[in-house]
Short mmCIF file of C-alpha atoms in Angstrom, two decimals:
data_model
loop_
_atom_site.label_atom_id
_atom_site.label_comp_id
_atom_site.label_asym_id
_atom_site.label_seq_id
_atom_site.Cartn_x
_atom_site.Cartn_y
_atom_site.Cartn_z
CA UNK A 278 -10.02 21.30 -36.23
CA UNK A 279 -7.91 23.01 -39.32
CA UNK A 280 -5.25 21.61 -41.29
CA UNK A 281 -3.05 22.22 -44.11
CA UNK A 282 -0.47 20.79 -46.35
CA UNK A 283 1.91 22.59 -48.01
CA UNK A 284 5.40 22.04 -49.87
CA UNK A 285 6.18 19.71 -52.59
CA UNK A 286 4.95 15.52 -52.69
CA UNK A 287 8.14 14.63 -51.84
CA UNK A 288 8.77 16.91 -48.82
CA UNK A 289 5.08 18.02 -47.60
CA UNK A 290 4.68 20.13 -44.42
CA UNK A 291 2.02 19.57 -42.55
CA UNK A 292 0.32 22.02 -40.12
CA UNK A 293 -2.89 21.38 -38.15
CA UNK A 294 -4.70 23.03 -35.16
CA UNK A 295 -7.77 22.05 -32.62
CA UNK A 296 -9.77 23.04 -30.18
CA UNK A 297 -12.04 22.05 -27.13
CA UNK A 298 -14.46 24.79 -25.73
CA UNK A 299 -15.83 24.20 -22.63
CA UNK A 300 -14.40 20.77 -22.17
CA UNK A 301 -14.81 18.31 -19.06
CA UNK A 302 -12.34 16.09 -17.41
CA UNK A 303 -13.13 13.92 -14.27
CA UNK A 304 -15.89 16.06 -14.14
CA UNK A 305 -14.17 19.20 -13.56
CA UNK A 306 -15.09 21.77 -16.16
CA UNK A 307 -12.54 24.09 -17.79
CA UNK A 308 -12.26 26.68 -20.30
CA UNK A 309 -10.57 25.68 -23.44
CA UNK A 310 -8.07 22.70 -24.54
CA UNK A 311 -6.35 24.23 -27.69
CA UNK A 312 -3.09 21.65 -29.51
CA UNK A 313 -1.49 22.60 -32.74
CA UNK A 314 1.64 20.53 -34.87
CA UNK A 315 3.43 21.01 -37.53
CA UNK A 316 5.33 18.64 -39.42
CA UNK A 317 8.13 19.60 -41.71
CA UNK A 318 9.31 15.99 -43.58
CA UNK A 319 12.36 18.07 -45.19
CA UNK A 320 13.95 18.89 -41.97
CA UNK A 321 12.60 15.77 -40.42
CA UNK A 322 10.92 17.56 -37.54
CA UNK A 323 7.49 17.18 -35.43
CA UNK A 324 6.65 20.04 -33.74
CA UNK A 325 3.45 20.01 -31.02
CA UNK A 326 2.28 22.65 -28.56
CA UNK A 327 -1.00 22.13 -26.39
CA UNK A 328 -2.65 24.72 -23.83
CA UNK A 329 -5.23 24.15 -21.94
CA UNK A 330 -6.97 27.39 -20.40
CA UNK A 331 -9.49 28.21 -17.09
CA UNK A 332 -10.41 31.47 -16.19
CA UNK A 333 -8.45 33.10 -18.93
CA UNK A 334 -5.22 31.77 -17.76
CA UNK A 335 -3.00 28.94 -18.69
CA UNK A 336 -3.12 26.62 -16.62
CA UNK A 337 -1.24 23.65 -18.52
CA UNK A 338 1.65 23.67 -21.43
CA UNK A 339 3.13 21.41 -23.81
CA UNK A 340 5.91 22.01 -26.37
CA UNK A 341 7.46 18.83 -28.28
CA UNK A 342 9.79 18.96 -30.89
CA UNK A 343 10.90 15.16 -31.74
CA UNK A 344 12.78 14.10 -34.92
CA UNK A 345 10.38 11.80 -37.44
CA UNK A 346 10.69 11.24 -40.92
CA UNK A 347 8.20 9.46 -42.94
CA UNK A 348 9.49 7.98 -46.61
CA UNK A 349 6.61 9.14 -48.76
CA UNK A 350 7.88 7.21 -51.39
CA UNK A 351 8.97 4.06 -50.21
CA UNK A 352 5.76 4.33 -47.36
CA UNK A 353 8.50 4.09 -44.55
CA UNK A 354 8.15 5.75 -41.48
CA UNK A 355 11.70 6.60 -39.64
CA UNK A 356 11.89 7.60 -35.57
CA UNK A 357 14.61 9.09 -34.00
CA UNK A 358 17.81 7.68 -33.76
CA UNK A 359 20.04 7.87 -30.31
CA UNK A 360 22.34 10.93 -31.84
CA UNK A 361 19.25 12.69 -32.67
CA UNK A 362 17.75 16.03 -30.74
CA UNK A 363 14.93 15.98 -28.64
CA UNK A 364 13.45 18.85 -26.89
CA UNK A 365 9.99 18.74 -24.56
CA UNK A 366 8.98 20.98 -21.84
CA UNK A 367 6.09 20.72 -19.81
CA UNK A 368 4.68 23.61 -17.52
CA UNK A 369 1.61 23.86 -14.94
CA UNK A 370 0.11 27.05 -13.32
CA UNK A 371 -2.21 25.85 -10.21
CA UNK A 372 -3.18 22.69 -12.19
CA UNK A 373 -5.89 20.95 -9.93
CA UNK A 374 -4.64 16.79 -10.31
CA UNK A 375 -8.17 15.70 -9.79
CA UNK A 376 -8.22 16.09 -13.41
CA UNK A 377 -6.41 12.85 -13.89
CA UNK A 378 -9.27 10.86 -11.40
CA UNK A 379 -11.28 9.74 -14.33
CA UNK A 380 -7.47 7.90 -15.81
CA UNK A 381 -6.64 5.64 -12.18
CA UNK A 382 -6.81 1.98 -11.28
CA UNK A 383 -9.90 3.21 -8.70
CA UNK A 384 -9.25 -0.63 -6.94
CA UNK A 385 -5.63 0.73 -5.77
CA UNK A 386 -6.31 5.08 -6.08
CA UNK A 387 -9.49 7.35 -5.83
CA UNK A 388 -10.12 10.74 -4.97
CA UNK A 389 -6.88 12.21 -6.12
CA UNK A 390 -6.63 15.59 -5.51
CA UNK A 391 -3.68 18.62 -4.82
CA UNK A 392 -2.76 21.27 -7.13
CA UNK A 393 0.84 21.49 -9.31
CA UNK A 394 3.03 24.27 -10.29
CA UNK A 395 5.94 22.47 -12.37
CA UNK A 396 8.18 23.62 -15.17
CA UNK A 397 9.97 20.79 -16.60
CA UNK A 398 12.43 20.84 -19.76
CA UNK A 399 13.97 17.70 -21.13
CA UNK A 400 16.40 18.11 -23.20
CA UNK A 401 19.50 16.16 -25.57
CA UNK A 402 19.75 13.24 -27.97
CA UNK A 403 17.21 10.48 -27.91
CA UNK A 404 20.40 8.41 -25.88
CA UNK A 405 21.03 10.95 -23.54
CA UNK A 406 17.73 13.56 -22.51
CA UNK A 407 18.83 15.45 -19.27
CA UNK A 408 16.08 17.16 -17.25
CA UNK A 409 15.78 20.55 -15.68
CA UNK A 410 13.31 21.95 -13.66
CA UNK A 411 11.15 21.98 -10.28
CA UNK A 412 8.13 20.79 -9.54
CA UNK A 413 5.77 22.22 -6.58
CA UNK A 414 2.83 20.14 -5.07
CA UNK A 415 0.62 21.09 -2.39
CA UNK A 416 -3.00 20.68 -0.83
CA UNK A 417 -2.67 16.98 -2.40
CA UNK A 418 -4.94 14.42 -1.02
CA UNK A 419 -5.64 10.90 -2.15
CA UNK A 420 -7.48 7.68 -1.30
CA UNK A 421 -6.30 4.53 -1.12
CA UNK A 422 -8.93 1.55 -0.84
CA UNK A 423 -7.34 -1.76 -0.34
CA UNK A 424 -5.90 0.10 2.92
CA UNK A 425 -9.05 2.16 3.64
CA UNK A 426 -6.42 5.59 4.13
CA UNK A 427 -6.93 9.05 2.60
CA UNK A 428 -3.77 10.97 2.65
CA UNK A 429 -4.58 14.40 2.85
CA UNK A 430 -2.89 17.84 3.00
CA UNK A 431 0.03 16.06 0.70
CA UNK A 432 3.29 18.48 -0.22
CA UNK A 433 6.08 18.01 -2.43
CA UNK A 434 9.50 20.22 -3.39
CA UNK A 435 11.21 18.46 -6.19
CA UNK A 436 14.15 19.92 -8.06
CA UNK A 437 16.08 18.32 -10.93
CA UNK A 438 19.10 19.24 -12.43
CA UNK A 439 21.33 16.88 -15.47
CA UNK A 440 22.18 14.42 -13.06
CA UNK A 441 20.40 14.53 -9.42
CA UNK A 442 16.76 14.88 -8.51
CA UNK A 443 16.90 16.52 -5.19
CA UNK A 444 13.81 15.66 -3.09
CA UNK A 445 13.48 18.28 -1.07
CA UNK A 446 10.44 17.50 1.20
CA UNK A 447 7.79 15.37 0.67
CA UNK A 448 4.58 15.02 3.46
CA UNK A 449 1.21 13.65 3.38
CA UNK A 450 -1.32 13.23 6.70
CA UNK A 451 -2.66 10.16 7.58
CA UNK A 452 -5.01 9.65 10.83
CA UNK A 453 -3.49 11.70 13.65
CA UNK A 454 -0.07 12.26 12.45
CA UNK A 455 2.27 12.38 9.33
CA UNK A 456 5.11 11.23 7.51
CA UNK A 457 8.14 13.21 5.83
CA UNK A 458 10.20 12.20 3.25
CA UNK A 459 13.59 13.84 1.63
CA UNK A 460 16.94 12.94 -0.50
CA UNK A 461 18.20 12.77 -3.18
CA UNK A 462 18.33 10.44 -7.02
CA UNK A 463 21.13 10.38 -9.05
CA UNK A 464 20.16 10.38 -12.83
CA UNK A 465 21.91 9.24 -15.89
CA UNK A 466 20.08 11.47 -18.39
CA UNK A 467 16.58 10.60 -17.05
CA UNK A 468 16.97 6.90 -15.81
CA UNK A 469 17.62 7.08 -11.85
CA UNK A 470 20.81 5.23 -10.96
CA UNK A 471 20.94 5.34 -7.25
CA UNK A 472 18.40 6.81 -4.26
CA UNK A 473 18.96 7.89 -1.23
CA UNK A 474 15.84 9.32 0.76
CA UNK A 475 15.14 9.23 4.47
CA UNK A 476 11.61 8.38 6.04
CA UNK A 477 9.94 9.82 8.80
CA UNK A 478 6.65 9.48 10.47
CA UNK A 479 4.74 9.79 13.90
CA UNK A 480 1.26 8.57 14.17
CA UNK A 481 0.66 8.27 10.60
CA UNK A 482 -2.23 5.79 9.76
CA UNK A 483 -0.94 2.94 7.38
CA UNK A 484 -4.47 1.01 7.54
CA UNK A 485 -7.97 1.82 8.34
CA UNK A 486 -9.89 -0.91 6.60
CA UNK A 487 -13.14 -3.20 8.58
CA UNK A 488 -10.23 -5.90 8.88
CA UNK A 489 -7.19 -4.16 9.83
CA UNK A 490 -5.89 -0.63 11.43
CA UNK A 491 -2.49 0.69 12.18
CA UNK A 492 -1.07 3.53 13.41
CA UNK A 493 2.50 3.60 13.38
CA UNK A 494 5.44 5.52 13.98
CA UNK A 495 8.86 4.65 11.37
CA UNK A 496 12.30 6.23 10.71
CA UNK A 497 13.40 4.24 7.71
CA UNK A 498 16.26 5.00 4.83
CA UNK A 499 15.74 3.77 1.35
CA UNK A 500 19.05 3.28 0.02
CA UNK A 501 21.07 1.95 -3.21
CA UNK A 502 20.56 1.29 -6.59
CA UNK A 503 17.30 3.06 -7.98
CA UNK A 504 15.73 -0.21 -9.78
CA UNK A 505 16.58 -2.24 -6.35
CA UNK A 506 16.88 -0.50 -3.64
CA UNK A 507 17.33 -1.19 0.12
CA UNK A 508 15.42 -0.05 3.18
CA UNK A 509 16.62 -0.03 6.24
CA UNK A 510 15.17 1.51 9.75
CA UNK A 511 12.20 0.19 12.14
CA UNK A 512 8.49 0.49 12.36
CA UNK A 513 6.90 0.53 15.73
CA UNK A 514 3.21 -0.05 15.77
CA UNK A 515 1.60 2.56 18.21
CA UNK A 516 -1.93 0.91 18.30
CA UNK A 517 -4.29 -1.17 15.74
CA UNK A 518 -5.71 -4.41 15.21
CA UNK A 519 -5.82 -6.96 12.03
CA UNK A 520 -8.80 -9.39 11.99
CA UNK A 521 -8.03 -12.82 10.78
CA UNK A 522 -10.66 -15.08 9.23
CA UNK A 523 -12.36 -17.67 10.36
CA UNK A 524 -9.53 -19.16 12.35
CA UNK A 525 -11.10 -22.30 14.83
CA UNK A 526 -13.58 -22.93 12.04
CA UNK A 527 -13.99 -26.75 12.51
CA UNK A 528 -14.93 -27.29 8.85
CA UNK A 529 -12.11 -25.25 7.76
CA UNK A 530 -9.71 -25.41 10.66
CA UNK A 531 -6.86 -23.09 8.86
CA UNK A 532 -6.34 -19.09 9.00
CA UNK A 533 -7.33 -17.39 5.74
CA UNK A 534 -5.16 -14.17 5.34
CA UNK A 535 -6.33 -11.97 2.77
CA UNK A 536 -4.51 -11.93 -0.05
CA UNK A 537 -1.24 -9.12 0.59
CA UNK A 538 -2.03 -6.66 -2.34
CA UNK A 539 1.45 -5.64 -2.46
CA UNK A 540 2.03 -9.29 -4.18
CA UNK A 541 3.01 -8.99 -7.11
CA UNK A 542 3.14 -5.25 -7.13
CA UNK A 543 6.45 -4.83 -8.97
CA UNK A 544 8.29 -1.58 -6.82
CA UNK A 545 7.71 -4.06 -3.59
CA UNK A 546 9.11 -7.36 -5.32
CA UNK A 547 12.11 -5.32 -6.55
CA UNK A 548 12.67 -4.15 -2.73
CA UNK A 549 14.89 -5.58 -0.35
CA UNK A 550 14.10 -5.34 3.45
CA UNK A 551 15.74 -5.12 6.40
CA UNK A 552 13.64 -3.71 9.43
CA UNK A 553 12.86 -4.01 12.62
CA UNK A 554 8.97 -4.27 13.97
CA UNK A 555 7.89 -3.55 17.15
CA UNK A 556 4.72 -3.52 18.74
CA UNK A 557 3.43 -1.36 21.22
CA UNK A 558 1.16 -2.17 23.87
CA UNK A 559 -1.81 -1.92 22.32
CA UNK A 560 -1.79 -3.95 18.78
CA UNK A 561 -4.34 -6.84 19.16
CA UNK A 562 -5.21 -9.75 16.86
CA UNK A 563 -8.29 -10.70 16.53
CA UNK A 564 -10.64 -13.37 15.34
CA UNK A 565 -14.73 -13.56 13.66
CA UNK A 566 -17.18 -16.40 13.05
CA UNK A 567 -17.12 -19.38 15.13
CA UNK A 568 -13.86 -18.75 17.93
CA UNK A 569 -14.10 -15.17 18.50
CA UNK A 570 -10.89 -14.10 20.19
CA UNK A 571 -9.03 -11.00 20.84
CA UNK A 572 -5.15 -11.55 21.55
CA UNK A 573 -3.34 -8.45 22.85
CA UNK A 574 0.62 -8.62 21.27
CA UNK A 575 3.59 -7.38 22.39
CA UNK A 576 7.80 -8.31 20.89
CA UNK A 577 9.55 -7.16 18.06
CA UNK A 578 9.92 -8.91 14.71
CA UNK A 579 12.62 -8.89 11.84
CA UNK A 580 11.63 -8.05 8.70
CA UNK A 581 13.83 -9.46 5.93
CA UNK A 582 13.44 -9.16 2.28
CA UNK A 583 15.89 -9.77 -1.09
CA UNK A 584 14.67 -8.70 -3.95
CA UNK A 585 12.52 -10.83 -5.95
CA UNK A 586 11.49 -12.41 -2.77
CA UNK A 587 8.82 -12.86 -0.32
CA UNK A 588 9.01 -11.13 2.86
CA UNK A 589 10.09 -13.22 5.84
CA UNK A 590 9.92 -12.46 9.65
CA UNK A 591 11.72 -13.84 12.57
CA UNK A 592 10.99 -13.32 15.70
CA UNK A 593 8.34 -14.05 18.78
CA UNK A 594 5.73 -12.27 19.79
CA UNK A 595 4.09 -12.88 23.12
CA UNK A 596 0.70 -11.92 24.82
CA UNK A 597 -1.09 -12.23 28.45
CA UNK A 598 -3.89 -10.31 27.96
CA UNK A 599 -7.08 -11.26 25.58
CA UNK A 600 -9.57 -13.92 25.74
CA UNK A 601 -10.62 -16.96 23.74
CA UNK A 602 -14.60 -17.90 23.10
CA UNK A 603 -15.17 -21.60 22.22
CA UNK A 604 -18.97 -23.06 22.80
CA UNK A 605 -19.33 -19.77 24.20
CA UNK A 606 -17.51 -19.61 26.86
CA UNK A 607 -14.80 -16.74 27.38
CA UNK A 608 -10.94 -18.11 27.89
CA UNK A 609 -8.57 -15.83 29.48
CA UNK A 610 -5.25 -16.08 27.72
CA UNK A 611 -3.13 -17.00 30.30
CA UNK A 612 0.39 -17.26 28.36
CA UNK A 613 0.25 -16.95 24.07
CA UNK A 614 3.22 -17.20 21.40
CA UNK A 615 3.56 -16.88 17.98
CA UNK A 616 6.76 -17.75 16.73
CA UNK A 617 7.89 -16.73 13.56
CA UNK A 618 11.21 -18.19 11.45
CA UNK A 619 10.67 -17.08 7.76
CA UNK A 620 7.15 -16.89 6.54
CA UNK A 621 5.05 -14.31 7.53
CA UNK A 622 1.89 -15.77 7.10
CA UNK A 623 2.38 -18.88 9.29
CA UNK A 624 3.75 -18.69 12.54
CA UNK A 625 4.48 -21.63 15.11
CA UNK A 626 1.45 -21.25 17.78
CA UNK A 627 1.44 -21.74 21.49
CA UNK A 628 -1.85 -20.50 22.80
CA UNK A 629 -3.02 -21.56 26.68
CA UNK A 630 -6.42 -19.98 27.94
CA UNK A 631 -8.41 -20.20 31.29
CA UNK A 632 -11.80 -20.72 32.45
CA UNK A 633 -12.83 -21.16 35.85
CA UNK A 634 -16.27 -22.42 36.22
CA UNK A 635 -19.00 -21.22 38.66
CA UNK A 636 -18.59 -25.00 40.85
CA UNK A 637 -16.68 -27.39 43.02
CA UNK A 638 -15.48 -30.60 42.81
CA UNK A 639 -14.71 -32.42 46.09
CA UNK A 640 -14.09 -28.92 47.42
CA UNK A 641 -11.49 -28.00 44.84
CA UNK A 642 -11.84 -25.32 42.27
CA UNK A 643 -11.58 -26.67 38.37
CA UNK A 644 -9.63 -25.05 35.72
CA UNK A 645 -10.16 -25.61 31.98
CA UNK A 646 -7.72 -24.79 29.23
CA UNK A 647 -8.49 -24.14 25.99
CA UNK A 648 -5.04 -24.61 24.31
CA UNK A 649 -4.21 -23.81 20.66
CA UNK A 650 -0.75 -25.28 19.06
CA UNK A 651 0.67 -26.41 15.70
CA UNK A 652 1.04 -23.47 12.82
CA UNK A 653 -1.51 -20.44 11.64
CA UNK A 654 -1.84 -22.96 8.77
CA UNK A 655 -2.36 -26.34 10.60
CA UNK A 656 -3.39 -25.45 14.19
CA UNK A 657 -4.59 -27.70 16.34
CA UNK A 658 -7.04 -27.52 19.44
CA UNK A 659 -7.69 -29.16 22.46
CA UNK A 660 -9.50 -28.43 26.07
CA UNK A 661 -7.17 -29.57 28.69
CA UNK A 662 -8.48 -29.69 32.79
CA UNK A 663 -7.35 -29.44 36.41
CA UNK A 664 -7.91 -31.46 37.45
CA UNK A 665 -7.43 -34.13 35.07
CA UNK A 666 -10.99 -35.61 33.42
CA UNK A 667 -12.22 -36.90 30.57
CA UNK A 668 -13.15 -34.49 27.61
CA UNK A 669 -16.85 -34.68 27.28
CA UNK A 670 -16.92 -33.60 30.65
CA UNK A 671 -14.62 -30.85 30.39
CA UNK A 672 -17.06 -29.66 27.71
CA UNK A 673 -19.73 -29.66 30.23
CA UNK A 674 -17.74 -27.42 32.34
CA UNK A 675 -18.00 -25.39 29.49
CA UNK A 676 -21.49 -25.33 28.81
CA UNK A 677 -23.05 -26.12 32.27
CA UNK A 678 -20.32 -25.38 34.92
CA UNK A 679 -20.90 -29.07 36.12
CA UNK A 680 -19.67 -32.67 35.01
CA UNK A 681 -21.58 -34.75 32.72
CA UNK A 682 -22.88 -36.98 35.33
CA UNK A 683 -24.76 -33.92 37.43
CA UNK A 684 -26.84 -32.54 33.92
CA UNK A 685 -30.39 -32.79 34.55
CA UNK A 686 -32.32 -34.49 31.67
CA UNK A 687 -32.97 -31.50 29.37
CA UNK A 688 -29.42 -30.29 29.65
CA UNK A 689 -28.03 -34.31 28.11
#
């Protein structure tokens, strides 16, 4: 580093310069960082310029000049005002992002990776900077752990002019397909105003995590005002599964949902939904620990949202295909409903399953139901018979295929 001071005490300049040979971020090794300033307290002006340099070329620029003025007298410092004249431009040449790995929230983004070619100017008064510019991104991938996704062979085209940021593609691969993105933002100076960008995808891979997958196709709009927007389309779930926990537990006896990580996330409560879910034919629900289950779905859901609030979902879906393993034993499902009218996370239930044991009774064949009703929250379960008997002998059904009153001494 090198500095200097120059001028009188009551109007000093200030000029200073420093470098980085050789220097390492997120473990990636380049060349040179050099950054240089100059402040001039007579004309109230901070300049700063930064390079930063691999294989002999730039690879990264800054220039800043921003208004300050520091009172050496009175020990006052003074930032720009809204009438006063700000100019910044930023510039990339095949600037690898993996760079900035070391700087994420690794819970929500790892492995970020892709590399940019941008040239952005901002320009104006403190109370009105305009941007100019494009911005190229390609061979981008990124993790994303709460959902268990990489995103790989990422693209983006974005232009901006003084008052629209035209998005001219946008893709990313997930799983076996991809989704596509494009639109436009209208800006007052830099602060987006309204957005208007339609969504895409076929096969893309939303979730890959031990507790959930989904594959899903989606042709959504995002619409309106910028700080609150709107979307608007349908999802259709081509296959997947979500595990829930410990659901049948009879020392818990409730459904556990992991916590949604997009609560609280500030973009989603700001959103406002209203979407249509389908599922395909081969989404299934499924259960751990004590009642293993597997529960094939099939209907179509409403997604609504305002924003600010909780998502809600109406609708019913419906299965006939799965199976249901109390004390053991697997239930067919024979007819299952969820019903949902608002919250997401606790649907009305209406559950019958079938097992036929391997005996007779008075020549007839006997049926047991395992039957599941009341909410995801507060279910309630009960074996059920045909025909009718009393429960401890329905559970020897179960267990033995024969009534209590047959079990030889070992099996009482």
């Amino acid at each position: 580093f090198h500095g200097t001071i120059r001028g009188t005490a009551g109007a000093p300049i200030f000029n200073g310069s420093g470098k980085i040979d050789q220097p390492i971020f997120s473990g990636r090794p380049f060349q040179q960082a050099i950054a240089t300033f100059e402040y001039d307290n007579k004309q109230h002006n901070l300049l700063v310029e930064g390079e930063l340099f691999k294989n002999n070329a730039t690879i990264a620029e800054l220039d800043l000049q921003y208004p300050l003025y520091y009172d050496f007298r009175n020990f006052e410092l003074n930032l720009a005002g809204n009438n006063d004249i700000i100019n910044a431009r930023v510039s990339s040449n095949n600037l690898d992002l993996a760079l900035f790995n070391d700087f994420l929230p690794h819970e929500y983004v790892t492995n970020l990776g892709g590399i940019l070619n941008a040239n952005i100017q901002l320009s104006g008064t403190l109370g009105n900077i305009t941007p100019k510019g494009q911005i190229n991104f390609s061979n981008g991938r990124v993790s994303m752990p709460v959902t268990g996704i990489t995103m790989r062979n990422m693209s983006a085209i974005i232009s901006a002019n003084e008052s629209v940021l035209n998005v001219e593609q946008i893709r990313a691969q997930s799983g076996p397909g991809e989704i596509t993105a494009n639109g436009t933002v209208a800006l007052n100076g830099i602060i987006p105003t309204n957005i208007q960008l339609s969504t895409r995808a076929r096969q893309f891979q939303m979730a890959n995590s031990p507790d959930m997958q989904l594959i899903v196709d989606m042709d959504a709009d995002l619409l309106g005002r910028a700080m609150q927007p709107q979307m608007v389309g349908d999802i259709t779930i081509r296959n997947g599964y979500y595990y829930v926990v410990d659901f049948g537990e009879d020392l818990i006896e409730d459904v556990q949902l992991e916590e949604d990580f997009l609560t609280g996330f500030a973009p989603f409560d700001s959103l406002s939904l209203e979407m249509v879910l389908n599922f395909g034919n081969s989404f299934f629900v499924r259960n751990r620990s004590y009642l293993d289950a597997e529960i094939k779905l099939n209907g179509t859901l409403d997604i609504v949202k305002s924003s600010g609030s909780d998502a809600e979902l109406f609708g019913e879906l419906t299965s006939n295909t799965g199976y249901i393993r109390p004390l053991g034993k697997r239930f067919n499902i024979q007819d299952a409903r969820f019903l949902f009218t608002g919250p997401y996370n606790n649907p009305d239930l209406a559950i019958k399953s079938t097992y036929i044991p391997q005996t007779r009774q008075k020549g007839e064949s006997v049926i047991l139901y395992y039957v599941v009703s009341g909410t995801a929250d507060e279910p309630v379960f009960a074996f059920e018979s045909d025909p009718i008997m009393e429960q401890q002998d329905v559970i020897c059904y179960s267990l033995f295929n024969k009534p209590c009153y047959s079990l030889d001494s070992w099996q009482s």
